[in-house]
JSON list of C-alpha atoms in Angstrom, two decimals:
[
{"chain": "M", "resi": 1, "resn": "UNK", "atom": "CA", "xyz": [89.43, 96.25, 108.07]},
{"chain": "M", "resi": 2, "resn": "UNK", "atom": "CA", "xyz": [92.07, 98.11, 106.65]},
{"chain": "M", "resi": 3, "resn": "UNK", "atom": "CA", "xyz": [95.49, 98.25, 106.51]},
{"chain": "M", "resi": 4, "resn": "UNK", "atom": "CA", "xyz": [96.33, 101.63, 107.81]},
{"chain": "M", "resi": 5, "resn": "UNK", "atom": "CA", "xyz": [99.18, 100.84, 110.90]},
{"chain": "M", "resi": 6, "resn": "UNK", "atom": "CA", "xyz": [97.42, 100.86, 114.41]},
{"chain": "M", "resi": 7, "resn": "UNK", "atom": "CA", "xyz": [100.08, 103.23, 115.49]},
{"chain": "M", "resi": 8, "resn": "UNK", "atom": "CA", "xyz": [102.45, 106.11, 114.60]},
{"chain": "M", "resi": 9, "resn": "UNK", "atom": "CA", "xyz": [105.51, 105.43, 112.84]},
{"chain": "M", "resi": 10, "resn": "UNK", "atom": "CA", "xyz": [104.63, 102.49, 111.18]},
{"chain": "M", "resi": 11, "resn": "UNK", "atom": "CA", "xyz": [104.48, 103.57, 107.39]},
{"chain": "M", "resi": 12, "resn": "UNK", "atom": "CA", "xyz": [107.29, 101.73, 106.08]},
{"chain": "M", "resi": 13, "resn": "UNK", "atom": "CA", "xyz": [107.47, 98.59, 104.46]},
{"chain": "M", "resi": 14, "resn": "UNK", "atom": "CA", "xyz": [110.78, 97.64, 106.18]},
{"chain": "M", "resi": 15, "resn": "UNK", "atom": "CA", "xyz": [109.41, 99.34, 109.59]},
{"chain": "M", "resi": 16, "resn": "UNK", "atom": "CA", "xyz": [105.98, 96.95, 109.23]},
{"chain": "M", "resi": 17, "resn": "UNK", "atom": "CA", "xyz": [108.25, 93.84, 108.61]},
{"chain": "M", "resi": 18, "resn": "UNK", "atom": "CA", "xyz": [110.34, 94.68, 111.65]},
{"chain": "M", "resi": 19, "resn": "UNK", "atom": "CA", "xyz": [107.76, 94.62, 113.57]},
{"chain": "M", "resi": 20, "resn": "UNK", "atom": "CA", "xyz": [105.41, 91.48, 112.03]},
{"chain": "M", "resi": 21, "resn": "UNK", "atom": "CA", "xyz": [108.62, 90.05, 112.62]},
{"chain": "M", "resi": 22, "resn": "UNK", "atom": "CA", "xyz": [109.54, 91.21, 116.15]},
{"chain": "M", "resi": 23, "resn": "UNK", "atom": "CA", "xyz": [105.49, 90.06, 116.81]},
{"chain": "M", "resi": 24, "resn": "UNK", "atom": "CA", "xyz": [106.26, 87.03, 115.87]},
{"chain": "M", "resi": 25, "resn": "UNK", "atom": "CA", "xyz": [109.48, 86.06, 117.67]},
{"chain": "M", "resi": 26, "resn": "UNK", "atom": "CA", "xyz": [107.35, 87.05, 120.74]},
{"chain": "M", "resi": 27, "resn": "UNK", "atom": "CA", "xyz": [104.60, 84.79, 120.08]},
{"chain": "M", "resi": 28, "resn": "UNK", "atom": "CA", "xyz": [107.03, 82.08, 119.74]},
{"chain": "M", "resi": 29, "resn": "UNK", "atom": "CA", "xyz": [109.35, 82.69, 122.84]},
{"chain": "M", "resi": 30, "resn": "UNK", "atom": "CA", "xyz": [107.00, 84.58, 125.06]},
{"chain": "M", "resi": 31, "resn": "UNK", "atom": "CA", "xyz": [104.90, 82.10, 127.09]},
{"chain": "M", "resi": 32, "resn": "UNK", "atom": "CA", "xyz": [103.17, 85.06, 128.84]},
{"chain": "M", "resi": 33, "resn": "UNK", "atom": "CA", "xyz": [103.09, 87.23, 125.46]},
{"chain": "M", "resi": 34, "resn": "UNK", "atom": "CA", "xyz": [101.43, 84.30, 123.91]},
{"chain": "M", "resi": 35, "resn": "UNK", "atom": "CA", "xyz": [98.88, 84.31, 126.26]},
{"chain": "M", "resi": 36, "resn": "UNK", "atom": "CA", "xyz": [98.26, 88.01, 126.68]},
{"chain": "M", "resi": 37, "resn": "UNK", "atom": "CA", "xyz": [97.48, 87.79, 122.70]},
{"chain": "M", "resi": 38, "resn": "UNK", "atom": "CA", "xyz": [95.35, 85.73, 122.66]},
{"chain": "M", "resi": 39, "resn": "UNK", "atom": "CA", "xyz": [93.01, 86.86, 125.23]},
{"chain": "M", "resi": 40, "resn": "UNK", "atom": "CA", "xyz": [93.95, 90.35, 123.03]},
{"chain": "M", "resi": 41, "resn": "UNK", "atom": "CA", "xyz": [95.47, 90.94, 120.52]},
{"chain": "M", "resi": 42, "resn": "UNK", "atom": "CA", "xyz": [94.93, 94.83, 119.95]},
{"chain": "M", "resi": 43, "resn": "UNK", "atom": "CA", "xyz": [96.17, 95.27, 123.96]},
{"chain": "M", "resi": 44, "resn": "UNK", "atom": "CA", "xyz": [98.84, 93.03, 124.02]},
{"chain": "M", "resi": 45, "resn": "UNK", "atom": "CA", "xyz": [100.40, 94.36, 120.79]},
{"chain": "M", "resi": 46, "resn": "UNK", "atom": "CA", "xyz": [100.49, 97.92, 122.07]},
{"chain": "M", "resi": 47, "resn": "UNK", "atom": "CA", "xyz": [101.50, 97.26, 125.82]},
{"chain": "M", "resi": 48, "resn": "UNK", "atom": "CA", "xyz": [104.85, 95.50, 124.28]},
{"chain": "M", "resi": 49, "resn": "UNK", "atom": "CA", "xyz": [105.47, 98.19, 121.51]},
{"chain": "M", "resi": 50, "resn": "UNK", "atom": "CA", "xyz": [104.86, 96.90, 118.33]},
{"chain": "M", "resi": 51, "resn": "UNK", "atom": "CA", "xyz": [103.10, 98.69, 115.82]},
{"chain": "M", "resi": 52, "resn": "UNK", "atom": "CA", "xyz": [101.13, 96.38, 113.60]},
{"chain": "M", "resi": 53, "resn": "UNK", "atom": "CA", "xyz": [98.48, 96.79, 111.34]},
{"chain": "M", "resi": 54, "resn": "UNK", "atom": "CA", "xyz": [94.49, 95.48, 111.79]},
{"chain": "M", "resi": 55, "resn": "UNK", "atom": "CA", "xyz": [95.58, 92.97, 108.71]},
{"chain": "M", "resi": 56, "resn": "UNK", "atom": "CA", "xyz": [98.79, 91.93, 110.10]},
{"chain": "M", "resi": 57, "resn": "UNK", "atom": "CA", "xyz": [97.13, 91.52, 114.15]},
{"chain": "M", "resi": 58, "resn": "UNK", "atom": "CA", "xyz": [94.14, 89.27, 112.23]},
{"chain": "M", "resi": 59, "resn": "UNK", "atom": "CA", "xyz": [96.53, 87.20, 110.38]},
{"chain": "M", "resi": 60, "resn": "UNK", "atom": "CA", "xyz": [98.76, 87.29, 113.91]},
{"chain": "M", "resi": 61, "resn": "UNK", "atom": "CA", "xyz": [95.39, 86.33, 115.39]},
{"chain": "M", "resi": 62, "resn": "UNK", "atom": "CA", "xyz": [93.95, 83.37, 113.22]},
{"chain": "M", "resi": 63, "resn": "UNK", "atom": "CA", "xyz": [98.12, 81.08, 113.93]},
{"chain": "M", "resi": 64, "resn": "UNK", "atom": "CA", "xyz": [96.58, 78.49, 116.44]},
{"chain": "M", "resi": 65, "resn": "UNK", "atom": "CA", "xyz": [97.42, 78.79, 119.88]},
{"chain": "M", "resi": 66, "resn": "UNK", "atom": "CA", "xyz": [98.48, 75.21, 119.65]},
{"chain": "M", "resi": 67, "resn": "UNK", "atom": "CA", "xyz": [100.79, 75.62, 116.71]},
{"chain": "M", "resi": 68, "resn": "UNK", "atom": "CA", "xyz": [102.71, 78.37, 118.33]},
{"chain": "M", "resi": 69, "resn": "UNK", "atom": "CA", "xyz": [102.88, 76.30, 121.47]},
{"chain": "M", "resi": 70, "resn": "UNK", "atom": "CA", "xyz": [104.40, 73.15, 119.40]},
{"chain": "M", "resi": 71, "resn": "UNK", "atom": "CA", "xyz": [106.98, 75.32, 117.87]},
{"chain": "M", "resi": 72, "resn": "UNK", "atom": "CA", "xyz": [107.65, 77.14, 121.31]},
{"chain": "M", "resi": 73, "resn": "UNK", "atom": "CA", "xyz": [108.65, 73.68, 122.66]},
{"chain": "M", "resi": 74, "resn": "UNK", "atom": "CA", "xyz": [110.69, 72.69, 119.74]},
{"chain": "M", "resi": 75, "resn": "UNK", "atom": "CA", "xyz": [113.59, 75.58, 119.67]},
{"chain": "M", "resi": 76, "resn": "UNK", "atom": "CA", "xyz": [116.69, 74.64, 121.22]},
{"chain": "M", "resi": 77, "resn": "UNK", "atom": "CA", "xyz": [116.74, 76.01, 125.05]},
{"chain": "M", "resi": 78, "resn": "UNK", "atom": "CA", "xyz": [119.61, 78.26, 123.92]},
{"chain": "M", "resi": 79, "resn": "UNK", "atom": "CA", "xyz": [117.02, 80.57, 121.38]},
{"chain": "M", "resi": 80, "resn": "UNK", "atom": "CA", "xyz": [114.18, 80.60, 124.47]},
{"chain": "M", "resi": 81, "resn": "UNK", "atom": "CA", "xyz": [114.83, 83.51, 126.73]},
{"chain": "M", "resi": 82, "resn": "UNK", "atom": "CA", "xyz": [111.90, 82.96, 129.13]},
{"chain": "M", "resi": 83, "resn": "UNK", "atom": "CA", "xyz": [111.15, 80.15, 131.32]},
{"chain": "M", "resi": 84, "resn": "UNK", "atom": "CA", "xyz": [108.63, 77.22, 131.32]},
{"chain": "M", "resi": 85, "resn": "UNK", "atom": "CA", "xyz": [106.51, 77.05, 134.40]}
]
């Protein structure tokens, strides 16, 4: 795989970051984005916008379910914008 960004606009450093970032704070506080990823990742990165490379959507891809579940539960109610079922 390489590293080339799976979309347009994502050449920067700072841009790439943004967006590993933004990917992340989804996974975290997105019960349905969480899910959506992990049944896949390629589809569920580009239906919410972020433009991420193959390396950063493996790495995304390979954080257990589980661990982003535990640390989903953990954050004070006030950081969670969606709701538990």
């Amino acid at each position: 795989m390489d590293d080339a960004p799976m979309h347009r606009g994502a050449t920067s450093k700072g841009m790439a970051m943004s967006q590993l970032e933004r990917a992340i704070g989804r996974l975290v506080t997105d019960e349905a984005f969480r899910a959506k990823f992990g049944a896949d990742p390629v589809r569920a990165s580009l239906g919410a916008g972020l433009r991420l490379s193959r390396t950063e959507l493996a790495a995304l891809a390979r954080i257990p379910a589980r661990a982003l579940e535990e640390l989903a539960r953990s954050l004070d109610d006030d950081i969670r914008w969606w709701r538990e079922s």
